[in-house]
Amino acid sequence: MIPPSGRPSRRRILGAALAVPPALILGAQSARAASWGAPVAVNSWTKINARWTANNELETYRPDCVWYEGNTLVIKAYNAGGGVYYSGRVESTARYGYGTYSFTANMPNGRGLLPAVWAAALNPWLPEFDAAEIVGQNPGVVYQTSHDINNAQQQFSRTNSSGWTNSYHTYSFSWFPDHIDFAVDGNITGTTWYRTPAGTALRFIANIAVGGDWPGDPDSSTWATSDGARYLKISSITHTPYTP
C-alpha cells in the first residue's frame, strides 16, 4: 500500500484540553451499557510495504518487521545503516464502527521513535483517533488525540513517573455518535465532543515511526540494545461494538 500524499500532521497539540468531570463521563457510559456488544478480537492485518515520508519520517515499512509470537503482535524497528531505517506498520483488514477500540501494548522507548496504536478511516484519511502515542525520549508521557474530518485536533496526556514504556498498559478510546472518551488502564483521560459523518468506519492501526517532525531524529542511543532493535508488542487488540 502506498501512503496517501495528503497525510495530516501527527504533531503535538499545545494547550489545555476541555475538562469534563469523570463522574459525568462514566455515568453516561453506564447508562448505555445495555447497547454494548461482546468484544471482538482484531487479528487480521494488512502489512504495509512502503517508504513512508509523511511528517518527514525516515522509516520504510516492511512486512518482515511484523509477526506474531503466540497471540502477541510484534512490530520491530531498526537501523539498517546508511540512513535507512526499517519498521513495521499494520492496518486492520476490517473496518469498525462505534464502540471501544482497545490495545494492551508494551511500547518501546528510544530517541526519535514514535510508537503508536490508533485508528483512522484512511480513505479518506480522517477522522483519526489516537489511543496512544509516546515520544521515545520522553517515556513518562502518553498522548491521546482526536482528529476530526477537518483535522481539528484535541489532545490529552497522562504522566507516569515510572514511565509507560517497556511494560504493558491498556490504551483505548470509546467512540460514541456525539463524543470520544479516551482512557489509559481503564481511567478516563479526556473527552472530545464531536459528531462523525454517518457511515464512518475506522481501521485499527499500529506502527513505530522513526524520526520526523515530532520525535526528531534517532541517534546511536536509540539502537543501543542487545540486538540493535526496538519492539512494539501488543498482547490484545479488541473492538467492543456499541449500537446507538
Short mmCIF file of C-alpha atoms in Angstrom, two decimals:
data_model
loop_
_atom_site.label_atom_id
_atom_site.label_comp_id
_atom_site.label_asym_id
_atom_site.label_seq_id
_atom_site.Cartn_x
_atom_site.Cartn_y
_atom_site.Cartn_z
CA MET A 1 0.00 0.00 0.00
CA ILE A 2 1.31 3.44 -0.94
CA PRO A 3 0.88 6.13 1.74
CA PRO A 4 -1.53 8.97 0.83
CA SER A 5 0.09 12.27 -0.12
CA GLY A 6 -2.38 14.23 1.99
CA ARG A 7 -1.47 12.64 5.34
CA PRO A 8 -2.42 15.12 8.11
CA SER A 9 0.30 16.14 10.51
CA ARG A 10 0.58 14.00 13.65
CA ARG A 11 2.12 16.84 15.67
CA ARG A 12 1.85 17.60 19.35
CA ILE A 13 -1.01 19.95 20.17
CA LEU A 14 -0.32 22.55 22.83
CA GLY A 15 -2.91 23.98 25.14
CA ALA A 16 -5.27 22.75 27.81
CA ALA A 17 -7.96 20.20 26.96
CA LEU A 18 -11.59 20.85 27.75
CA ALA A 19 -12.24 19.45 31.20
CA VAL A 20 -15.16 17.05 31.64
CA PRO A 21 -15.94 15.62 35.08
CA PRO A 22 -15.03 11.90 35.11
CA ALA A 23 -18.21 11.05 37.00
CA LEU A 24 -20.28 12.58 34.20
CA ILE A 25 -18.42 10.58 31.56
CA LEU A 26 -18.63 7.30 33.43
CA GLY A 27 -22.28 7.88 34.23
CA ALA A 28 -23.04 8.39 30.53
CA GLN A 29 -21.31 5.13 29.64
CA SER A 30 -23.12 3.22 32.38
CA ALA A 31 -26.49 4.45 31.14
CA ARG A 32 -25.70 3.00 27.72
CA ALA A 33 -24.41 -0.37 28.95
CA ALA A 34 -27.33 -2.35 27.51
CA SER A 35 -26.28 -1.30 24.00
CA TRP A 36 -22.78 -2.78 24.18
CA GLY A 37 -21.94 -5.96 22.28
CA ALA A 38 -19.29 -8.57 23.06
CA PRO A 39 -15.60 -7.76 22.47
CA VAL A 40 -14.23 -8.93 19.12
CA ALA A 41 -10.53 -9.77 18.72
CA VAL A 42 -8.82 -7.88 15.89
CA ASN A 43 -6.13 -10.08 14.33
CA SER A 44 -6.41 -9.80 10.54
CA TRP A 45 -3.99 -7.24 9.12
CA THR A 46 -2.63 -5.58 6.03
CA LYS A 47 1.15 -5.26 6.48
CA ILE A 48 2.41 -2.06 4.88
CA ASN A 49 5.30 -2.32 2.42
CA ALA A 50 6.35 1.24 1.55
CA ARG A 51 8.74 4.08 2.22
CA TRP A 52 6.86 6.49 4.50
CA THR A 53 7.61 10.20 4.14
CA ALA A 54 4.63 11.82 5.91
CA ASN A 55 5.72 14.29 8.59
CA ASN A 56 9.32 13.94 7.30
CA GLU A 57 9.58 10.47 8.83
CA LEU A 58 12.60 8.32 7.99
CA GLU A 59 11.29 4.77 8.09
CA THR A 60 10.48 2.28 5.38
CA TYR A 61 7.75 -0.15 6.41
CA ARG A 62 8.43 -3.80 5.62
CA PRO A 63 6.16 -6.83 6.15
CA ASP A 64 9.04 -8.81 7.66
CA CYS A 65 9.12 -6.34 10.56
CA VAL A 66 5.72 -7.64 11.73
CA TRP A 67 4.88 -11.08 13.12
CA TYR A 68 3.05 -12.96 15.86
CA GLU A 69 4.63 -14.63 18.86
CA GLY A 70 1.74 -16.75 20.10
CA ASN A 71 -1.12 -14.25 20.40
CA THR A 72 1.19 -11.23 20.70
CA LEU A 73 1.62 -8.96 17.70
CA VAL A 74 5.24 -7.81 17.40
CA ILE A 75 6.47 -4.79 15.42
CA LYS A 76 10.22 -4.21 15.02
CA ALA A 77 12.18 -1.06 14.16
CA TYR A 78 15.91 -0.94 13.46
CA ASN A 79 18.71 0.97 11.77
CA ALA A 80 19.77 -0.78 8.56
CA GLY A 81 22.71 1.62 8.06
CA GLY A 82 23.38 4.32 5.50
CA GLY A 83 20.46 6.42 6.69
CA VAL A 84 17.98 3.57 6.12
CA TYR A 85 15.54 2.65 8.89
CA TYR A 86 13.13 -0.27 8.71
CA SER A 87 9.98 -0.62 10.77
CA GLY A 88 6.56 -2.21 10.78
CA ARG A 89 3.01 -0.96 10.37
CA VAL A 90 -0.29 -2.83 10.25
CA GLU A 91 -3.82 -1.75 9.35
CA SER A 92 -6.81 -3.96 10.11
CA THR A 93 -8.38 -5.57 7.05
CA ALA A 94 -11.84 -4.90 8.51
CA ARG A 95 -13.38 -1.56 9.35
CA TYR A 96 -15.24 -0.91 12.59
CA GLY A 97 -17.91 1.50 13.81
CA TYR A 98 -18.92 2.89 17.19
CA GLY A 99 -17.52 1.18 20.25
CA THR A 100 -14.36 0.78 22.30
CA TYR A 101 -11.05 0.36 20.46
CA SER A 102 -8.59 -1.17 22.90
CA PHE A 103 -4.88 -2.06 22.71
CA THR A 104 -2.91 -3.74 25.51
CA ALA A 105 0.57 -2.76 24.41
CA ASN A 106 4.20 -2.74 25.52
CA MET A 107 5.63 0.39 23.87
CA PRO A 108 9.34 0.92 23.17
CA ASN A 109 11.41 3.90 24.24
CA GLY A 110 14.33 5.37 22.27
CA ARG A 111 15.20 8.82 20.95
CA GLY A 112 13.49 9.62 17.67
CA LEU A 113 10.89 6.85 17.91
CA LEU A 114 7.12 7.40 17.92
CA PRO A 115 5.31 4.13 18.65
CA ALA A 116 1.54 4.45 18.23
CA VAL A 117 -1.70 2.48 18.48
CA TRP A 118 -4.62 4.24 16.84
CA ALA A 119 -7.44 4.12 14.28
CA ALA A 120 -8.42 6.12 11.20
CA ALA A 121 -10.84 5.98 8.29
CA LEU A 122 -7.85 6.02 5.84
CA ASN A 123 -9.82 6.57 2.62
CA PRO A 124 -10.37 9.43 3.11
CA TRP A 125 -7.85 9.56 5.94
CA LEU A 126 -9.89 11.38 8.59
CA PRO A 127 -11.27 11.10 11.19
CA GLU A 128 -8.37 9.69 13.24
CA PHE A 129 -8.35 8.81 16.94
CA ASP A 130 -5.01 8.03 18.59
CA ALA A 131 -5.31 5.64 21.53
CA ALA A 132 -1.64 6.23 22.39
CA GLU A 133 1.48 7.89 21.05
CA ILE A 134 4.73 8.03 23.02
CA VAL A 135 7.75 10.13 22.10
CA GLY A 136 10.60 7.70 22.66
CA GLN A 137 12.89 10.10 24.53
CA ASN A 138 10.03 11.12 26.85
CA PRO A 139 8.63 7.76 28.02
CA GLY A 140 6.82 9.21 31.02
CA VAL A 141 4.07 10.86 28.95
CA VAL A 142 1.45 9.21 26.73
CA TYR A 143 -0.60 11.33 24.31
CA GLN A 144 -4.14 10.63 23.08
CA THR A 145 -5.55 12.76 20.27
CA SER A 146 -8.72 13.19 18.23
CA HIS A 147 -8.58 14.48 14.64
CA ASP A 148 -11.93 15.37 13.05
CA ILE A 149 -12.61 15.32 9.31
CA ASN A 150 -11.13 18.83 9.01
CA ASN A 151 -8.09 17.80 11.11
CA ALA A 152 -9.19 19.95 14.05
CA GLN A 153 -7.37 18.30 16.94
CA GLN A 154 -7.78 17.91 20.68
CA GLN A 155 -5.05 16.22 22.69
CA PHE A 156 -4.91 14.74 26.17
CA SER A 157 -1.95 13.36 28.05
CA ARG A 158 -1.23 11.26 31.12
CA THR A 159 2.06 11.22 33.02
CA ASN A 160 3.62 8.19 34.72
CA SER A 161 6.70 8.88 36.84
CA SER A 162 7.79 5.26 36.33
CA GLY A 163 7.42 5.56 32.54
CA TRP A 164 4.91 3.98 30.19
CA THR A 165 7.39 2.07 28.04
CA ASN A 166 8.74 -1.47 28.42
CA SER A 167 5.65 -2.64 30.30
CA TYR A 168 2.10 -3.47 29.28
CA HIS A 169 -0.68 -0.92 29.60
CA THR A 170 -4.14 -0.73 28.05
CA TYR A 171 -4.75 2.28 25.81
CA SER A 172 -8.26 2.80 24.47
CA PHE A 173 -10.93 5.13 23.23
CA SER A 174 -14.70 4.71 23.21
CA TRP A 175 -16.35 6.23 20.16
CA PHE A 176 -19.99 7.31 20.51
CA PRO A 177 -22.11 9.23 17.97
CA ASP A 178 -21.51 12.54 19.79
CA HIS A 179 -18.17 12.12 21.60
CA ILE A 180 -14.98 10.11 22.12
CA ASP A 181 -13.74 9.09 25.58
CA PHE A 182 -10.02 8.34 25.88
CA ALA A 183 -8.67 6.09 28.64
CA VAL A 184 -5.43 4.57 29.94
CA ASP A 185 -5.63 1.40 32.04
CA GLY A 186 -9.37 1.96 32.35
CA ASN A 187 -9.07 5.52 33.68
CA ILE A 188 -10.67 8.28 31.63
CA THR A 189 -8.08 10.75 30.31
CA GLY A 190 -10.36 13.16 28.44
CA THR A 191 -13.37 13.58 26.16
CA THR A 192 -13.79 15.13 22.74
CA TRP A 193 -17.34 16.17 21.88
CA TYR A 194 -17.64 15.57 18.16
CA ARG A 195 -20.09 14.04 15.68
CA THR A 196 -18.69 12.00 12.80
CA PRO A 197 -20.41 11.78 9.41
CA ALA A 198 -22.95 8.96 9.04
CA GLY A 199 -21.44 5.73 7.76
CA THR A 200 -17.92 6.46 9.03
CA ALA A 201 -15.86 3.39 9.96
CA LEU A 202 -12.26 3.06 11.11
CA ARG A 203 -9.34 0.66 10.76
CA PHE A 204 -7.16 -0.31 13.71
CA ILE A 205 -3.51 0.69 13.15
CA ALA A 206 -0.23 0.05 14.98
CA ASN A 207 3.26 1.18 14.00
CA ILE A 208 6.62 2.56 15.07
CA ALA A 209 7.53 5.79 13.28
CA VAL A 210 11.22 6.70 13.12
CA GLY A 211 12.25 10.35 13.04
CA GLY A 212 10.12 13.14 11.67
CA ASP A 213 8.66 16.41 12.84
CA TRP A 214 7.56 15.34 16.29
CA PRO A 215 10.05 12.89 17.81
CA GLY A 216 13.07 14.25 15.90
CA ASP A 217 15.86 12.06 14.60
CA PRO A 218 17.18 8.92 16.29
CA ASP A 219 20.80 8.67 17.40
CA SER A 220 23.16 5.89 18.42
CA SER A 221 21.44 5.54 21.81
CA THR A 222 18.20 4.59 20.08
CA TRP A 223 19.66 1.29 18.90
CA ALA A 224 21.78 0.54 21.99
CA THR A 225 20.06 -2.78 22.69
CA SER A 226 21.29 -6.37 22.61
CA ASP A 227 20.17 -6.82 19.01
CA GLY A 228 20.11 -3.19 17.80
CA ALA A 229 16.33 -3.06 17.51
CA ARG A 230 13.26 -1.76 19.35
CA TYR A 231 9.92 -3.55 19.58
CA LEU A 232 6.25 -2.68 19.99
CA LYS A 233 4.38 -5.69 21.41
CA ILE A 234 0.59 -5.85 21.59
CA SER A 235 -0.96 -8.72 23.53
CA SER A 236 -4.62 -7.80 22.99
CA ILE A 237 -6.48 -5.78 20.39
CA THR A 238 -10.27 -5.67 20.66
CA HIS A 239 -13.31 -3.84 19.39
CA THR A 240 -16.36 -3.80 21.63
CA PRO A 241 -19.27 -2.61 19.47
CA TYR A 242 -21.75 -0.01 20.63
CA THR A 243 -25.15 0.38 18.98
CA PRO A 244 -26.83 3.78 19.47
#
